[in-house]
Phi, psi and omega in degrees: 000150185284129195267094175304308181304333183279333173299315184313295172316310194294310197285333178294321183279347193278345157295328204267337165301308173309310192296311202279336196316091189100006184271166182246146171233159182242101175251102201247128194238126199304158157303333185286352184274333191275301193291333192261013171095007186266006174280352180274329163306310181309312176300335158310300183302319190292333182285305193312306173304331184270332170306335174281349179100008173286131172278096178260146188230124196233141207210121180243157168275194172192019175307303178300295176327312180273358174288304187290309176300317168297315178287330171313295178274024167062032187268140186276138175261136187221140190211133157234145192040044172066037161244127176304135177258112192278087178271193217273320170288303151000289171315294187315311183282336158305310163305318183297329186288316193290315182292320172316284199297305176312304185312316189285320179307313176294326168298331189282317181287348189263002178291143177217063203268129160333118177077015185246169179296335193253014155314111186079000184303297194062030168315123191254116185251114217245144173209191166123187206269055165296335175241140174260166180229176183204146181311142167287318173105217195247128201214128167066027194082008172235126181286102174312350183048249183274016180260127172239193173222155210276140183249316197202157172206134195276095176283335180294319177299327193271335163280346162303320185291311192281358161277338182271008170093032191245151181267140171254129184251121171236134187259146186301031173242143178232166197227127185268185205264349160271023172092006187259168169249153190229126180281101185256172192275114157338311189275337178276306149342291194290343163282327146332306189292306184314313188310303197269351161267000177056031191297137177290346186196139162275121184230109165252145175262108164238207198273298174314178151275333162166251225220120150240153172296199177281347192250011180074018176266143176301133173240120188270345188204158184204138162268169185306321187285335178269019158274319180305306187304325166301316159327294187294300175319325163078036165249039199242148166304166185299313210272337184292310177315330186271339191256319164338305168304319188293322169292326188282330180301307198293341169277338167306318192284356185112004172279109209305310191217135183232152213200138180234126187233140192263149178281347201270338168253130198308134183061028172298303175320314182279326185295320174302320188278329207244339182243156192297346185251339180078201164226326168259227170245157176239134185239141170230163173285331188228179186303129175286359184243149214180116146268094176258192187273145170284146186232177199296335200269002182257006185296318172300307187278353157297310180285345172287321178298295191287330188316308189301310181305302173328299187295340203249010188043039175274329144281164155278129200281142199221115196259165191292343176280319192282339170287332181277326176295313177253033183292330177303345199254003179267158159224173173225166173243115168273143176218095190083035179066026165240130171298122197242336217178139186222164160210172179215145164237131198245130193259134162234089188299334185283334174254357165089030180213165176212146187276147169258114189238182159024056171279139192195125153234147174335132176312315176277022198205020169284327163274024205240013187063012184296328167297291182311333180284324188272353142319294199293311184283003167264337172294320194282316177296307193304297193297329171291359189256349201074021184279118196245032175183153200221129175231175185212139175238152193201161176244317209234015185223043187286335184289333190294296155320309187286340190271351177252036192062042166256145177258131185289127157237196180254158174308333176267006158268008157269130181327137197298325178291338164302296206315309189300341193243028184273133189278106170301335186282330194271345173067031179309141157290164191235134166201142196240136175226137179274125196275000000 
């Protein structure tokens, strides 16, 4: 029997597969994700990304590994401004933690067991001195010693390895021109890598699912400004507070999208990247929802939106030719670059009115207030043209319009030019809203 759910899921993922092929993702994985055994399933998903043509730079954290080794050897831990003060002894621990963690990651990425997604993958992992570091210096009178910051990134070297189909694995350690090693912050390093490589995405794999607001509600998408407001309010989870500022910085620096994804839920990375709803929190510099004027290339997506509603008798049938002729009167609503809604406005300036027509929203987005967004867009258009009222003809959605300020009216209140084309067979009800 045909697995319909699989077919629909694969079709949903197909546009993302095409979009992401050849793009660079910087994937930052917390040390907790590696230490707690969560990397086994994640390694399979990373292999899948590479096999689909995604260029992956993987940066791993080592905080819990360092803490465990410090405790084992009885060494003190010291922080200043939430940064580890790295003396010579601690730097040796950092190197050990990097080696242990890196070898574990490479081992997982090299697996090719039969009946696993990685069978026959032969993923090659590249690494090296791609990060030049410099000491952080003295902060508030505290010598940070071997705690460093990124000075330069060998972009050409990394791109060469990525172009060869390899995964680039980087540890949070950089090397100075004097031959010293410095302890770096994984989040900061990942954000700078994403910016330098002009990556398509920066993805942090963290403890929690993502952002929840002060009411405990999960937030699936944020603009950079909204994220900064939440950080300022101070109600976020500890892991989100650590990673979100770097996600915001990356989007401010030009990265289209940053993501926070949980390592506890198997498949969360794939669900975040290849489904419409995602599973974590996505951060974009600007709003993901945009209403714009339609162009001729939008006729196909508009037809896909309105055909089911035409078949149900909710909308009047429109031919492709009709849409092409009137496309300048249409607007479309995009969410993250994909069209989910459309609307038309037909102006009757002699009557000081405009008709709102062909309002349609994709079924999976009808709970997202996209209809209200399109309505407000048409209201704004009408006002800017000096029109005083908006009218709509509908057979099945009267309550929706009444709830948004429309009042039932008679045919005589329509512009004369529109009265002449009133369809007596449909017997649509007329609603008017004063602007």
